[in-house]
């Protein structure tokens, strides 16, 4: 269990084993009791895979210089714009549109941040 | 968008007060999210006090039936979605990079957006109180069809759903950041089996958030669609589907808000016993088993529906006593032959051990369907989960606050006020919640604003309400302690307690890049304890 | 002669509950007391005494005991197995579907009332907002309940019987109960699943009468209805 991927896979295996007991030993199993644990196991396995790949490159990244800007207002704006879009589902389409516009604006800001980061690498 | 955002990599721009609101530094972010969540804790606590005031005597004194329904809905929802989950993740955002020797949080902007989604979600949920029909009144698990438009037409319920969608998505985003940090940014030598105990609890917490919270997002999305458009849920299968989706999230969330505080009390017990945490490897394994089991017990919330396989969920629920038992063994074995110092964090950690075991054993009790048939949806359940959530999570949270406050603020809290806070909480908690076991046993259902005079429940309810007043006083003592500490600013130094993990090797509060000096060698999960033991 | 806990072939849910709780509660209480005792004892026994010049004690450095822990896990597993074995045994009895031979009562839950139909006796018990209905049953006889809901999820709870079942709209559930003792339980039945505004007051009374009294009540109700 030295590698993070392995630790996460152990957990996926435990989850899977418990789900199999439900599916195999017990009778009254509705479709969600099959789908949800299956998604959880598959999702965990994907996380493990991603973790395994990422951890191989972890060494050099840990000490890479901090390229992320100290403050990121576009990230804040993106969150608030998303809230406006969702609230618009209740209050009215106009709010969805305002939210979507602000979200696009925020994404633009984030793209500029990313470009600036790439230049410094 | 502003000057700072585009410029990006200016070495040390002045941040100021406003800058902390958009900071990508995991410490400002963690502290901000923590403060937000704690604010929601206080707000939901006020709702609880109002409910206890109403229940102190039979009949309605203070409010209408509908008002009471709004209170318990917003109390439970705020506590779970806006306080407990965010506060658990905030602890991880602040502490995990420090514990693993990282300079930052991975994907910090994503976590920053998550913080603001929690703020926005919370405000939207509470906005319901300003609408004509009031806030949501469907209970924190809002069973369909009660939560459908014809039964609960208030727009407050829609706001409530939108608030949860935002808060749940935020939890997923923040958990992804913390887990990615653990996977990719560990210091040299920090293998998975050298992660500090608290960080390990965050690993399983994040995994559970990533696998269980999507079910909540789906449930709330479908519920919103059902309310606005209809045709999503129908008949009994719709009712059962909603319950499956909800509890597939709804049980794991209890552990999401529990594991990080197990980690916190483990650190506190180890530090104040002068010993490293006992049985590290079996503990890690039991933690994984604990988390896997807790993802497999959701059906025990549906024992009385006749629609689930009761024997399976009874099996998994009862099996939880094994990993829980291992954790208690390790906690006691850490104290064994230690050199125990009674600082406030330790008091809260010991309080956690004593109170949570009451919540845990009653949990095993309700894991047995024939026993659950009687006490489910009664005040017994209310007592049970408050012993786990208040006796467990909140006591653990205060242990964490007293333990890491010097690290986060660089100042000390008063030990004397801390002891007052602890004992008032301990007494108030038991006076408030212990009588509820008997009320439930005698037949008082949960979520009622009134009870018959003939029931004989007046005394126990009055005692419980008096206890809640004690809890209010204990909280005021805590806030006084915090205010006093921030005003006097008694310097704490880098390591006031004799810490064992890397966060105690840097200054308090840590500088922006966390570790300006070279890290001590990492050869175990308690690197500073290694140094200490090698020296003596 | 009846076996203890059984009346007319159907299990007495309260008796079963008390037996099972009689196993769980002492074990649970013992665990709570043991933990509290050990926490206090260890905290006292191993406390640091900075003012004591004799104290040269260094904290122990033992931090693993795999064999002890394995043994302990075995004990925990045995406790879990014992509890589960008893739970499964009792649940096998309390989850008995309706026998079909007892007195049939159809329970209908709707916002925010209970209604009891005795189809074979052609009797209906209804209540009003201010006066809840009374469930009248003969003592020591199997009652086969059929439970349904017309609108939202309710739950049928008779605390004295230590039993409850959800009433889910679109789903009919059946169960049998027996009522060994005669008596009148004011508000002896409740809705325990939150169902909206008047959930607080969605209750009913329970009257358990002797078989002879039940026959008299039946005749009076039928006469009244005719």
PDB file of C-alpha atoms in Angstrom, chain B residues 251-409:
ATOM      1  CA  UNK B 251     -25.603   7.425   5.682  1.00  0.00           C
ATOM      2  CA  UNK B 252     -22.065   8.006   4.394  1.00  0.00           C
ATOM      3  CA  UNK B 253     -22.406  11.715   5.150  1.00  0.00           C
ATOM      4  CA  UNK B 254     -22.590  10.854   8.843  1.00  0.00           C
ATOM      5  CA  UNK B 255     -19.135   9.288   8.515  1.00  0.00           C
ATOM      6  CA  UNK B 256     -17.851  12.104   6.321  1.00  0.00           C
ATOM      7  CA  UNK B 257     -18.492  14.432   9.228  1.00  0.00           C
ATOM      8  CA  UNK B 258     -17.109  11.897  11.716  1.00  0.00           C
ATOM      9  CA  UNK B 259     -13.830  10.461  10.366  1.00  0.00           C
ATOM     10  CA  UNK B 260     -11.873  13.738  10.260  1.00  0.00           C
ATOM     11  CA  UNK B 261     -12.649  14.252  13.926  1.00  0.00           C
ATOM     12  CA  UNK B 262     -11.570  10.716  14.738  1.00  0.00           C
ATOM     13  CA  UNK B 263      -8.306  11.799  13.147  1.00  0.00           C
ATOM     14  CA  UNK B 264      -8.268  14.977  15.223  1.00  0.00           C
ATOM     15  CA  UNK B 265      -8.835  13.238  18.546  1.00  0.00           C
ATOM     16  CA  UNK B 266      -6.263  10.606  17.582  1.00  0.00           C
ATOM     17  CA  UNK B 267      -3.676  13.370  17.093  1.00  0.00           C
ATOM     18  CA  UNK B 268      -4.724  15.003  20.384  1.00  0.00           C
ATOM     19  CA  UNK B 269      -4.547  11.761  22.367  1.00  0.00           C
ATOM     20  CA  UNK B 270      -1.167  10.872  20.885  1.00  0.00           C
ATOM     21  CA  UNK B 271       0.321  14.316  21.527  1.00  0.00           C
ATOM     22  CA  UNK B 272      -0.957  14.666  25.089  1.00  0.00           C
ATOM     23  CA  UNK B 273      -0.004  11.115  26.019  1.00  0.00           C
ATOM     24  CA  UNK B 274       3.521  11.704  24.770  1.00  0.00           C
ATOM     25  CA  UNK B 275       3.191   8.586  22.651  1.00  0.00           C
ATOM     26  CA  UNK B 276       2.624   7.946  18.985  1.00  0.00           C
ATOM     27  CA  UNK B 277      -0.785   6.597  17.897  1.00  0.00           C
ATOM     28  CA  UNK B 278      -1.010   2.927  18.737  1.00  0.00           C
ATOM     29  CA  UNK B 279      -1.474   0.240  16.073  1.00  0.00           C
ATOM     30  CA  UNK B 280      -1.120   2.484  13.029  1.00  0.00           C
ATOM     31  CA  UNK B 281      -1.397  -0.167  10.322  1.00  0.00           C
ATOM     32  CA  UNK B 282      -4.404  -2.054  11.708  1.00  0.00           C
ATOM     33  CA  UNK B 283      -5.971   1.370  12.278  1.00  0.00           C
ATOM     34  CA  UNK B 284      -5.539   2.330   8.616  1.00  0.00           C
ATOM     35  CA  UNK B 285      -6.983  -0.973   7.491  1.00  0.00           C
ATOM     36  CA  UNK B 286      -9.899  -0.675   9.904  1.00  0.00           C
ATOM     37  CA  UNK B 287     -10.523   2.844   8.621  1.00  0.00           C
ATOM     38  CA  UNK B 288     -10.862   1.524   5.068  1.00  0.00           C
ATOM     39  CA  UNK B 289     -13.193  -1.225   6.291  1.00  0.00           C
ATOM     40  CA  UNK B 290     -15.140   1.305   8.378  1.00  0.00           C
ATOM     41  CA  UNK B 291     -15.673   3.510   5.328  1.00  0.00           C
ATOM     42  CA  UNK B 292     -16.601   0.605   3.045  1.00  0.00           C
ATOM     43  CA  UNK B 293     -19.126  -0.696   5.571  1.00  0.00           C
ATOM     44  CA  UNK B 294     -20.632   2.727   6.076  1.00  0.00           C
ATOM     45  CA  UNK B 295     -21.238   2.917   2.316  1.00  0.00           C
ATOM     46  CA  UNK B 296     -23.137  -0.385   2.564  1.00  0.00           C
ATOM     47  CA  UNK B 297     -25.636   0.305   5.353  1.00  0.00           C
ATOM     48  CA  UNK B 298     -27.930   2.861   3.727  1.00  0.00           C
ATOM     49  CA  UNK B 299     -30.916   0.501   3.730  1.00  0.00           C
ATOM     50  CA  UNK B 300     -31.086   0.484   7.533  1.00  0.00           C
ATOM     51  CA  UNK B 301     -32.893   3.796   7.249  1.00  0.00           C
ATOM     52  CA  UNK B 302     -35.598   1.872   5.405  1.00  0.00           C
ATOM     53  CA  UNK B 303     -36.119  -1.099   7.752  1.00  0.00           C
ATOM     54  CA  UNK B 304     -39.805  -0.243   8.245  1.00  0.00           C
ATOM     55  CA  UNK B 305     -40.587   0.202   4.541  1.00  0.00           C
ATOM     56  CA  UNK B 306     -40.818  -3.558   3.808  1.00  0.00           C
ATOM     57  CA  UNK B 307     -38.932  -2.722   0.599  1.00  0.00           C
ATOM     58  CA  UNK B 308     -35.325  -3.577   1.446  1.00  0.00           C
ATOM     59  CA  UNK B 309     -33.395  -6.684   2.424  1.00  0.00           C
ATOM     60  CA  UNK B 310     -33.360  -6.044   6.172  1.00  0.00           C
ATOM     61  CA  UNK B 311     -31.027  -8.909   7.000  1.00  0.00           C
ATOM     62  CA  UNK B 312     -28.246  -7.602   4.751  1.00  0.00           C
ATOM     63  CA  UNK B 313     -28.372  -4.080   6.121  1.00  0.00           C
ATOM     64  CA  UNK B 314     -28.587  -5.428   9.642  1.00  0.00           C
ATOM     65  CA  UNK B 315     -25.459  -7.477   8.939  1.00  0.00           C
ATOM     66  CA  UNK B 316     -23.430  -4.539   7.634  1.00  0.00           C
ATOM     67  CA  UNK B 317     -24.706  -2.188  10.361  1.00  0.00           C
ATOM     68  CA  UNK B 318     -23.807  -4.591  13.165  1.00  0.00           C
ATOM     69  CA  UNK B 319     -20.418  -5.313  11.584  1.00  0.00           C
ATOM     70  CA  UNK B 320     -19.544  -1.626  12.108  1.00  0.00           C
ATOM     71  CA  UNK B 321     -18.795  -2.460  15.728  1.00  0.00           C
ATOM     72  CA  UNK B 322     -15.595  -4.213  14.631  1.00  0.00           C
ATOM     73  CA  UNK B 323     -13.743  -1.239  13.064  1.00  0.00           C
ATOM     74  CA  UNK B 324     -15.205   1.079  15.716  1.00  0.00           C
ATOM     75  CA  UNK B 325     -13.917  -1.281  18.389  1.00  0.00           C
ATOM     76  CA  UNK B 326     -10.432  -1.214  16.852  1.00  0.00           C
ATOM     77  CA  UNK B 327     -10.411   2.573  17.035  1.00  0.00           C
ATOM     78  CA  UNK B 328     -11.335   2.523  20.703  1.00  0.00           C
ATOM     79  CA  UNK B 329      -8.652  -0.086  21.372  1.00  0.00           C
ATOM     80  CA  UNK B 330      -6.040   2.082  19.679  1.00  0.00           C
ATOM     81  CA  UNK B 331      -7.142   5.202  21.547  1.00  0.00           C
ATOM     82  CA  UNK B 332      -6.954   3.494  24.941  1.00  0.00           C
ATOM     83  CA  UNK B 333      -3.702   1.739  24.069  1.00  0.00           C
ATOM     84  CA  UNK B 334      -2.195   5.119  23.134  1.00  0.00           C
ATOM     85  CA  UNK B 335      -3.038   6.449  26.592  1.00  0.00           C
ATOM     86  CA  UNK B 336      -1.699   3.275  28.223  1.00  0.00           C
ATOM     87  CA  UNK B 337       1.627   3.940  29.963  1.00  0.00           C
ATOM     88  CA  UNK B 338       1.741   7.412  28.482  1.00  0.00           C
ATOM     89  CA  UNK B 339       2.504  10.657  30.198  1.00  0.00           C
ATOM     90  CA  UNK B 340      -0.845  12.352  30.014  1.00  0.00           C
ATOM     91  CA  UNK B 341      -1.192  16.136  30.139  1.00  0.00           C
ATOM     92  CA  UNK B 342      -4.699  17.485  30.618  1.00  0.00           C
ATOM     93  CA  UNK B 343      -4.765  20.282  28.071  1.00  0.00           C
ATOM     94  CA  UNK B 344      -8.149  21.323  26.661  1.00  0.00           C
ATOM     95  CA  UNK B 345      -7.768  19.428  23.349  1.00  0.00           C
ATOM     96  CA  UNK B 346      -7.281  16.215  25.324  1.00  0.00           C
ATOM     97  CA  UNK B 347     -10.348  16.909  27.479  1.00  0.00           C
ATOM     98  CA  UNK B 348     -12.498  17.218  24.379  1.00  0.00           C
ATOM     99  CA  UNK B 349     -10.905  14.104  22.895  1.00  0.00           C
ATOM    100  CA  UNK B 350     -11.698  12.090  26.027  1.00  0.00           C
ATOM    101  CA  UNK B 351     -15.211  13.560  26.039  1.00  0.00           C
ATOM    102  CA  UNK B 352     -15.539  12.354  22.474  1.00  0.00           C
ATOM    103  CA  UNK B 353     -14.549   8.815  23.488  1.00  0.00           C
ATOM    104  CA  UNK B 354     -17.077   8.657  26.316  1.00  0.00           C
ATOM    105  CA  UNK B 355     -19.985  10.294  24.463  1.00  0.00           C
ATOM    106  CA  UNK B 356     -19.516   8.679  21.086  1.00  0.00           C
ATOM    107  CA  UNK B 357     -19.589   5.187  22.547  1.00  0.00           C
ATOM    108  CA  UNK B 358     -23.161   5.947  23.685  1.00  0.00           C
ATOM    109  CA  UNK B 359     -24.069   6.990  20.154  1.00  0.00           C
ATOM    110  CA  UNK B 360     -22.263   3.966  18.773  1.00  0.00           C
ATOM    111  CA  UNK B 361     -23.853   1.306  20.965  1.00  0.00           C
ATOM    112  CA  UNK B 362     -27.328   2.749  20.427  1.00  0.00           C
ATOM    113  CA  UNK B 363     -26.473   2.655  16.725  1.00  0.00           C
ATOM    114  CA  UNK B 364     -25.869  -1.085  16.968  1.00  0.00           C
ATOM    115  CA  UNK B 365     -29.190  -1.289  18.838  1.00  0.00           C
ATOM    116  CA  UNK B 366     -31.111   0.332  15.976  1.00  0.00           C
ATOM    117  CA  UNK B 367     -29.165  -1.810  13.509  1.00  0.00           C
ATOM    118  CA  UNK B 368     -31.384  -4.674  14.647  1.00  0.00           C
ATOM    119  CA  UNK B 369     -34.659  -4.466  12.696  1.00  0.00           C
ATOM    120  CA  UNK B 370     -36.988  -5.746  15.459  1.00  0.00           C
ATOM    121  CA  UNK B 371     -35.585  -3.085  17.804  1.00  0.00           C
ATOM    122  CA  UNK B 372     -35.563  -0.437  15.091  1.00  0.00           C
ATOM    123  CA  UNK B 373     -39.268  -1.074  14.392  1.00  0.00           C
ATOM    124  CA  UNK B 374     -40.048   0.468  17.744  1.00  0.00           C
ATOM    125  CA  UNK B 375     -37.578   3.320  18.061  1.00  0.00           C
ATOM    126  CA  UNK B 376     -37.063   4.541  14.500  1.00  0.00           C
ATOM    127  CA  UNK B 377     -38.449   8.013  13.776  1.00  0.00           C
ATOM    128  CA  UNK B 378     -38.855   8.513  17.510  1.00  0.00           C
ATOM    129  CA  UNK B 379     -36.905  10.686  19.920  1.00  0.00           C
ATOM    130  CA  UNK B 380     -34.684   7.664  20.595  1.00  0.00           C
ATOM    131  CA  UNK B 381     -33.206   8.155  17.118  1.00  0.00           C
ATOM    132  CA  UNK B 382     -32.869  11.885  17.752  1.00  0.00           C
ATOM    133  CA  UNK B 383     -30.914  11.100  20.925  1.00  0.00           C
ATOM    134  CA  UNK B 384     -28.832   8.447  19.157  1.00  0.00           C
ATOM    135  CA  UNK B 385     -27.651  10.615  16.305  1.00  0.00           C
ATOM    136  CA  UNK B 386     -27.042  13.624  18.513  1.00  0.00           C
ATOM    137  CA  UNK B 387     -24.700  11.465  20.590  1.00  0.00           C
ATOM    138  CA  UNK B 388     -22.828  10.598  17.398  1.00  0.00           C
ATOM    139  CA  UNK B 389     -22.980  14.048  15.799  1.00  0.00           C
ATOM    140  CA  UNK B 390     -22.702  16.275  18.869  1.00  0.00           C
ATOM    141  CA  UNK B 391     -20.935  13.863  21.208  1.00  0.00           C
ATOM    142  CA  UNK B 392     -18.747  12.638  18.358  1.00  0.00           C
ATOM    143  CA  UNK B 393     -18.301  15.205  15.623  1.00  0.00           C
ATOM    144  CA  UNK B 394     -18.761  18.439  17.598  1.00  0.00           C
ATOM    145  CA  UNK B 395     -16.653  17.316  20.578  1.00  0.00           C
ATOM    146  CA  UNK B 396     -14.013  16.174  18.066  1.00  0.00           C
ATOM    147  CA  UNK B 397     -14.308  19.488  16.277  1.00  0.00           C
ATOM    148  CA  UNK B 398     -13.620  21.386  19.500  1.00  0.00           C
ATOM    149  CA  UNK B 399     -10.679  19.081  20.218  1.00  0.00           C
ATOM    150  CA  UNK B 400      -9.369  20.031  16.767  1.00  0.00           C
ATOM    151  CA  UNK B 401     -10.022  23.735  17.322  1.00  0.00           C
ATOM    152  CA  UNK B 402      -8.177  23.808  20.663  1.00  0.00           C
ATOM    153  CA  UNK B 403      -5.357  21.669  19.255  1.00  0.00           C
ATOM    154  CA  UNK B 404      -4.684  23.629  16.075  1.00  0.00           C
ATOM    155  CA  UNK B 405      -5.808  27.124  17.100  1.00  0.00           C
ATOM    156  CA  UNK B 406      -2.223  28.085  18.103  1.00  0.00           C
ATOM    157  CA  UNK B 407      -0.989  26.825  14.730  1.00  0.00           C
ATOM    158  CA  UNK B 408      -3.624  28.661  12.711  1.00  0.00           C
ATOM    159  CA  UNK B 409      -3.622  31.986  14.576  1.00  0.00           C
TER     160      UNK B 409
END
